[in-house]
Amino acid sequence: MYDEKPSVENMSAEQAHSQAQAQAQLQAQAQAAVAAAHHEAILNGWHNPMARIHTGTEPRLPAFGGEFQPGLYRPVKERKFANPAPLGLCAFALTTFILSCVNLNARGLNVPNIVVGVALAYGGLVQLLAGMWEMAVGNTFGATALSSYGGFWIAYAILLTPAWNILGEDGPYGTEAAKAVDPKMATSAVGIFLTGWFIFTTILLLCTLRSTVMFFSLFFTLDIAFLMLACGEFATNNGNLTAAHRLTQAGGVFGMLAAFLAWYNAFAGLADSSNSFFLLPVFHFPWSEKGRETRMAAKTEREQA
């Protein structure tokens, strides 16, 4: 009796070990099949070769989860959501373009209220909705970035809305008490507002260092635009109107660059062989995961040759 119990336990351990080995083999076969299908799809031009597709078995970049990355988005098999990133990028791009035209005094335009409508409806509401859908597809970076900038445009539109009168001459910063402290207190307030967004954009910029050159460039130019505009407001408060004008124009230049880079990244996410005759390169950083995969593939090809 005492000899039977150890033998049964030994058999159970061996069976468990065999089952674990079998499961490991099945998982390895599944991963190999997914990788082979992915490679075949790239060779056949079924989707953008710059796409960073998550298969469910490979590690994901912590910042964007691979799906805010420019390139055609292909959802996980059981999920029926489209990629919301191009919509959010387009909403951001158009609103930034209009405001940058004002900052550059295009065609003599120097009153920013024209941006209120598009900032509320497109740059604000639509971009916020795109950010919420990024949350639904499991993309933390995309949800944080798009939702936050949607909130920025809504807040900026409220600042410029005459009915709210936040920055008006007879508004809260135009009272006798406020003027006694600082006659141009409103410019300092807007400068602090923009400085906060500069800090937030810097945080996002650091999260793009393992993505692509075009994606990094978008957040870099936007970051500098916020910095220039904030400094322009502070220069106005200090009475240096010449420096303020030049800083605002510099912010307009970097804002314009950010707008076109956002459109570029959006097009890279929209275009594939089914709707476009060409694809836009996004230039993966050599140290990014996609860059490492490309180097490994090139090394394997050289070794095989």
Short mmCIF file of C-alpha atoms in Angstrom, two decimals:
data_model
loop_
_atom_site.label_atom_id
_atom_site.label_comp_id
_atom_site.label_asym_id
_atom_site.label_seq_id
_atom_site.Cartn_x
_atom_site.Cartn_y
_atom_site.Cartn_z
CA MET A 1 0.00 0.00 0.00
CA TYR A 2 2.80 2.38 0.86
CA ASP A 3 4.51 1.71 -2.49
CA GLU A 4 1.41 2.50 -4.60
CA LYS A 5 0.89 6.11 -3.45
CA PRO A 6 4.34 7.38 -4.49
CA SER A 7 4.01 5.66 -7.87
CA VAL A 8 0.63 7.34 -8.51
CA GLU A 9 2.07 10.72 -7.52
CA ASN A 10 5.03 10.15 -9.79
CA MET A 11 2.72 9.32 -12.67
CA SER A 12 0.69 12.48 -12.04
CA ALA A 13 3.83 14.64 -12.03
CA GLU A 14 5.03 13.06 -15.25
CA GLN A 15 1.65 13.60 -16.86
CA ALA A 16 1.60 17.23 -15.75
CA HIS A 17 5.10 17.71 -17.14
CA SER A 18 4.09 16.14 -20.44
CA GLN A 19 0.99 18.32 -20.66
CA ALA A 20 3.06 21.44 -19.95
CA GLN A 21 5.48 20.48 -22.70
CA ALA A 22 2.62 19.88 -25.12
CA GLN A 23 1.06 23.25 -24.31
CA ALA A 24 4.41 24.97 -24.77
CA GLN A 25 4.83 23.32 -28.17
CA LEU A 26 1.33 24.36 -29.23
CA GLN A 27 1.96 27.92 -28.14
CA ALA A 28 5.26 28.01 -30.02
CA GLN A 29 3.54 26.66 -33.14
CA ALA A 30 0.79 29.29 -32.84
CA GLN A 31 3.35 32.08 -32.51
CA ALA A 32 5.26 30.78 -35.52
CA ALA A 33 2.05 30.60 -37.56
CA VAL A 34 1.11 34.19 -36.63
CA ALA A 35 4.60 35.45 -37.49
CA ALA A 36 4.52 33.60 -40.82
CA ALA A 37 1.10 35.03 -41.67
CA HIS A 38 2.28 38.52 -40.73
CA HIS A 39 5.37 38.18 -42.93
CA GLU A 40 3.34 36.81 -45.83
CA ALA A 41 0.88 39.71 -45.55
CA ILE A 42 3.73 42.21 -45.71
CA LEU A 43 5.23 40.52 -48.77
CA ASN A 44 1.88 40.46 -50.54
CA GLY A 45 1.19 44.15 -49.78
CA TRP A 46 -2.01 43.47 -47.83
CA HIS A 47 -1.26 46.21 -45.35
CA ASN A 48 1.17 48.99 -44.65
CA PRO A 49 4.63 47.46 -44.11
CA MET A 50 5.34 50.19 -41.54
CA ALA A 51 2.47 48.96 -39.37
CA ARG A 52 3.22 47.88 -35.84
CA ILE A 53 0.69 45.07 -35.42
CA HIS A 54 0.05 43.48 -32.05
CA THR A 55 -0.62 39.75 -32.36
CA GLY A 56 -1.47 39.03 -28.74
CA THR A 57 1.67 36.97 -28.18
CA GLU A 58 4.43 39.59 -28.52
CA PRO A 59 5.47 42.29 -26.05
CA ARG A 60 3.81 45.68 -26.49
CA LEU A 61 5.40 49.09 -26.26
CA PRO A 62 4.24 50.62 -22.98
CA ALA A 63 3.55 54.08 -24.40
CA PHE A 64 1.39 53.42 -27.40
CA GLY A 65 0.56 49.72 -27.30
CA GLY A 66 1.64 49.61 -30.92
CA GLU A 67 -1.71 50.85 -32.18
CA PHE A 68 -1.24 54.63 -31.93
CA GLN A 69 1.83 54.01 -34.03
CA PRO A 70 1.37 55.35 -37.59
CA GLY A 71 0.59 52.59 -40.03
CA LEU A 72 -2.51 50.67 -40.98
CA TYR A 73 -4.33 49.47 -37.88
CA ARG A 74 -5.53 45.89 -37.81
CA PRO A 75 -7.59 45.04 -34.72
CA VAL A 76 -7.27 41.90 -32.68
CA LYS A 77 -9.33 39.13 -34.26
CA GLU A 78 -12.21 39.18 -31.80
CA ARG A 79 -12.40 42.99 -31.72
CA LYS A 80 -14.35 44.97 -34.31
CA PHE A 81 -13.06 48.49 -33.64
CA ALA A 82 -11.39 50.65 -36.26
CA ASN A 83 -8.31 52.72 -35.49
CA PRO A 84 -9.42 56.05 -33.95
CA ALA A 85 -5.94 57.61 -34.04
CA PRO A 86 -6.12 59.16 -37.55
CA LEU A 87 -9.41 60.87 -36.68
CA GLY A 88 -7.92 62.39 -33.55
CA LEU A 89 -4.76 63.45 -35.39
CA CYS A 90 -6.80 65.12 -38.15
CA ALA A 91 -8.93 66.99 -35.61
CA PHE A 92 -5.81 68.21 -33.85
CA ALA A 93 -4.09 69.14 -37.13
CA LEU A 94 -6.87 71.30 -38.57
CA THR A 95 -7.46 73.24 -35.37
CA THR A 96 -3.73 73.82 -34.86
CA PHE A 97 -3.39 74.94 -38.47
CA ILE A 98 -6.06 77.62 -38.08
CA LEU A 99 -4.65 78.98 -34.82
CA SER A 100 -1.12 78.98 -36.28
CA CYS A 101 -2.37 81.05 -39.22
CA VAL A 102 -3.64 83.61 -36.71
CA ASN A 103 -0.32 83.57 -34.81
CA LEU A 104 1.52 84.12 -38.10
CA ASN A 105 -0.87 86.99 -39.02
CA ALA A 106 -1.74 85.28 -42.30
CA ARG A 107 -3.59 87.77 -44.58
CA GLY A 108 -3.47 90.29 -41.75
CA LEU A 109 -5.52 88.08 -39.41
CA ASN A 110 -4.66 88.81 -35.79
CA VAL A 111 -7.92 88.08 -33.91
CA PRO A 112 -8.01 84.41 -32.77
CA ASN A 113 -11.78 84.04 -32.28
CA ILE A 114 -12.18 82.29 -35.65
CA VAL A 115 -10.72 79.20 -33.98
CA VAL A 116 -13.51 79.00 -31.37
CA GLY A 117 -15.98 77.01 -33.47
CA VAL A 118 -13.53 74.45 -34.81
CA ALA A 119 -11.84 74.18 -31.39
CA LEU A 120 -15.15 73.29 -29.74
CA ALA A 121 -16.53 70.96 -32.42
CA TYR A 122 -13.58 69.33 -34.17
CA GLY A 123 -10.39 69.83 -32.19
CA GLY A 124 -12.31 69.53 -28.95
CA LEU A 125 -15.32 67.22 -29.14
CA VAL A 126 -14.24 64.97 -32.01
CA GLN A 127 -10.71 64.60 -30.68
CA LEU A 128 -12.05 63.85 -27.21
CA LEU A 129 -14.29 61.12 -28.66
CA ALA A 130 -11.32 59.68 -30.56
CA GLY A 131 -9.40 59.59 -27.29
CA MET A 132 -12.22 57.69 -25.61
CA TRP A 133 -12.16 55.13 -28.41
CA GLU A 134 -8.42 54.80 -27.93
CA MET A 135 -9.31 53.84 -24.38
CA ALA A 136 -11.71 51.21 -25.76
CA VAL A 137 -9.03 49.61 -27.94
CA GLY A 138 -6.64 49.42 -24.99
CA ASN A 139 -4.23 52.20 -25.96
CA THR A 140 -3.28 54.19 -22.87
CA PHE A 141 -0.97 56.63 -24.65
CA GLY A 142 -3.46 57.38 -27.41
CA ALA A 143 -6.30 57.85 -24.94
CA THR A 144 -4.24 60.19 -22.76
CA ALA A 145 -2.88 62.27 -25.64
CA LEU A 146 -6.02 62.69 -27.75
CA SER A 147 -8.40 63.17 -24.83
CA SER A 148 -6.11 65.71 -23.20
CA TYR A 149 -5.62 67.79 -26.33
CA GLY A 150 -9.35 67.60 -26.97
CA GLY A 151 -9.78 69.09 -23.51
CA PHE A 152 -7.15 71.72 -24.30
CA TRP A 153 -9.03 72.94 -27.36
CA ILE A 154 -12.33 73.08 -25.50
CA ALA A 155 -10.69 75.05 -22.69
CA TYR A 156 -8.93 77.39 -25.13
CA ALA A 157 -12.18 78.00 -26.99
CA ILE A 158 -13.90 78.90 -23.72
CA LEU A 159 -11.14 81.42 -22.99
CA LEU A 160 -11.78 83.09 -26.35
CA THR A 161 -15.59 82.97 -26.22
CA PRO A 162 -16.89 86.54 -25.70
CA ALA A 163 -19.91 85.31 -23.73
CA TRP A 164 -17.64 83.89 -21.03
CA ASN A 165 -15.62 87.14 -20.93
CA ILE A 166 -12.73 85.47 -19.13
CA LEU A 167 -10.04 87.53 -20.85
CA GLY A 168 -12.15 90.59 -21.66
CA GLU A 169 -11.20 94.09 -20.58
CA ASP A 170 -14.18 94.15 -18.22
CA GLY A 171 -13.70 90.52 -17.16
CA PRO A 172 -12.22 89.14 -13.93
CA TYR A 173 -8.70 90.24 -14.92
CA GLY A 174 -9.94 93.73 -15.77
CA THR A 175 -11.25 94.64 -12.33
CA GLU A 176 -9.69 97.47 -10.37
CA ALA A 177 -8.32 95.03 -7.81
CA ALA A 178 -6.63 92.92 -10.50
CA LYS A 179 -5.25 96.00 -12.28
CA ALA A 180 -3.83 97.26 -9.02
CA VAL A 181 -1.71 94.11 -8.79
CA ASP A 182 -0.88 93.77 -12.50
CA PRO A 183 -2.53 95.75 -15.32
CA LYS A 184 -1.74 92.89 -17.73
CA MET A 185 -2.57 90.00 -15.43
CA ALA A 186 -4.54 88.21 -18.18
CA THR A 187 -1.38 87.68 -20.23
CA SER A 188 0.37 86.06 -17.27
CA ALA A 189 -2.63 83.83 -16.71
CA VAL A 190 -2.62 82.66 -20.34
CA GLY A 191 1.15 82.19 -20.15
CA ILE A 192 0.81 79.93 -17.12
CA PHE A 193 -1.99 78.06 -18.91
CA LEU A 194 0.27 77.42 -21.91
CA THR A 195 3.23 76.54 -19.70
CA GLY A 196 1.23 73.74 -18.12
CA TRP A 197 0.52 72.32 -21.57
CA PHE A 198 4.21 72.64 -22.43
CA ILE A 199 5.07 70.49 -19.41
CA PHE A 200 2.41 67.92 -20.31
CA THR A 201 3.59 67.74 -23.92
CA THR A 202 7.17 67.23 -22.73
CA ILE A 203 6.01 64.16 -20.80
CA LEU A 204 4.34 62.78 -23.92
CA LEU A 205 7.43 63.62 -25.97
CA LEU A 206 9.54 61.40 -23.73
CA CYS A 207 7.13 58.55 -24.43
CA THR A 208 7.71 58.83 -28.18
CA LEU A 209 11.46 58.20 -28.06
CA ARG A 210 10.95 54.55 -29.00
CA SER A 211 8.50 55.18 -31.83
CA THR A 212 9.22 56.80 -35.19
CA VAL A 213 10.94 59.96 -36.38
CA MET A 214 7.70 61.43 -37.73
CA PHE A 215 5.76 60.70 -34.53
CA PHE A 216 8.53 62.13 -32.34
CA SER A 217 8.77 65.21 -34.60
CA LEU A 218 5.05 65.88 -34.14
CA PHE A 219 5.32 66.12 -30.36
CA PHE A 220 8.66 67.94 -30.50
CA THR A 221 7.35 70.75 -32.70
CA LEU A 222 4.16 70.97 -30.63
CA ASP A 223 6.21 71.20 -27.45
CA ILE A 224 8.28 74.07 -28.83
CA ALA A 225 5.11 75.79 -30.05
CA PHE A 226 3.63 75.77 -26.54
CA LEU A 227 6.91 77.08 -25.11
CA MET A 228 7.14 79.93 -27.64
CA LEU A 229 3.52 80.97 -27.15
CA ALA A 230 3.87 80.90 -23.36
CA CYS A 231 7.02 83.01 -23.52
CA GLY A 232 5.23 85.41 -25.87
CA GLU A 233 2.50 85.95 -23.28
CA PHE A 234 5.08 86.57 -20.56
CA ALA A 235 6.94 89.01 -22.82
CA THR A 236 3.69 90.90 -23.38
CA ASN A 237 3.19 91.08 -19.63
CA ASN A 238 6.71 92.48 -19.25
CA GLY A 239 6.00 95.17 -21.84
CA ASN A 240 8.39 93.87 -24.50
CA LEU A 241 5.96 93.88 -27.40
CA THR A 242 8.61 93.29 -30.08
CA ALA A 243 9.86 90.12 -28.44
CA ALA A 244 6.27 89.04 -27.76
CA HIS A 245 5.36 89.43 -31.43
CA ARG A 246 8.38 87.45 -32.59
CA LEU A 247 7.82 84.70 -30.02
CA THR A 248 4.17 84.41 -31.03
CA GLN A 249 5.18 84.14 -34.67
CA ALA A 250 7.76 81.50 -33.76
CA GLY A 251 5.00 79.62 -31.96
CA GLY A 252 2.93 79.91 -35.13
CA VAL A 253 5.77 78.42 -37.22
CA PHE A 254 6.21 75.44 -34.90
CA GLY A 255 2.44 75.06 -34.62
CA MET A 256 2.17 74.95 -38.41
CA LEU A 257 4.87 72.27 -38.52
CA ALA A 258 3.02 70.30 -35.84
CA ALA A 259 -0.22 70.54 -37.82
CA PHE A 260 1.31 69.18 -41.01
CA LEU A 261 3.17 66.45 -39.11
CA ALA A 262 -0.13 65.44 -37.50
CA TRP A 263 -1.72 65.24 -40.96
CA TYR A 264 1.29 63.25 -42.19
CA ASN A 265 0.96 60.71 -39.38
CA ALA A 266 -2.79 60.53 -39.88
CA PHE A 267 -2.34 59.79 -43.60
CA ALA A 268 0.24 57.13 -42.75
CA GLY A 269 -2.40 55.51 -40.57
CA LEU A 270 -5.13 55.77 -43.18
CA ALA A 271 -3.34 54.79 -46.37
CA ASP A 272 -3.02 51.18 -47.46
CA SER A 273 -3.01 49.28 -50.73
CA SER A 274 -6.81 49.36 -50.87
CA ASN A 275 -7.17 53.15 -50.95
CA SER A 276 -3.84 54.65 -51.95
CA PHE A 277 -1.24 54.21 -54.68
CA PHE A 278 1.57 54.98 -52.27
CA LEU A 279 2.45 54.68 -48.59
CA LEU A 280 4.20 57.24 -46.43
CA PRO A 281 7.41 56.24 -44.64
CA VAL A 282 7.49 56.94 -40.92
CA PHE A 283 11.19 56.17 -40.30
CA HIS A 284 11.45 53.94 -37.23
CA PHE A 285 14.18 54.84 -34.79
CA PRO A 286 17.04 52.26 -34.84
CA TRP A 287 16.54 51.60 -31.13
CA SER A 288 12.79 51.10 -31.39
CA GLU A 289 11.23 47.64 -31.34
CA LYS A 290 10.38 47.83 -35.03
CA GLY A 291 13.87 49.08 -35.83
CA ARG A 292 15.38 46.19 -33.90
CA GLU A 293 13.18 43.73 -35.78
CA THR A 294 14.31 45.22 -39.09
CA ARG A 295 17.97 44.91 -38.13
CA MET A 296 17.50 41.32 -37.01
CA ALA A 297 15.73 40.45 -40.26
CA ALA A 298 18.50 42.07 -42.31
CA LYS A 299 21.13 40.22 -40.29
CA THR A 300 19.33 36.91 -40.83
CA GLU A 301 19.15 37.55 -44.58
CA ARG A 302 22.87 38.33 -44.73
CA GLU A 303 23.70 35.19 -42.80
CA GLN A 304 21.53 33.08 -45.09
CA ALA A 305 23.14 34.66 -48.16
#
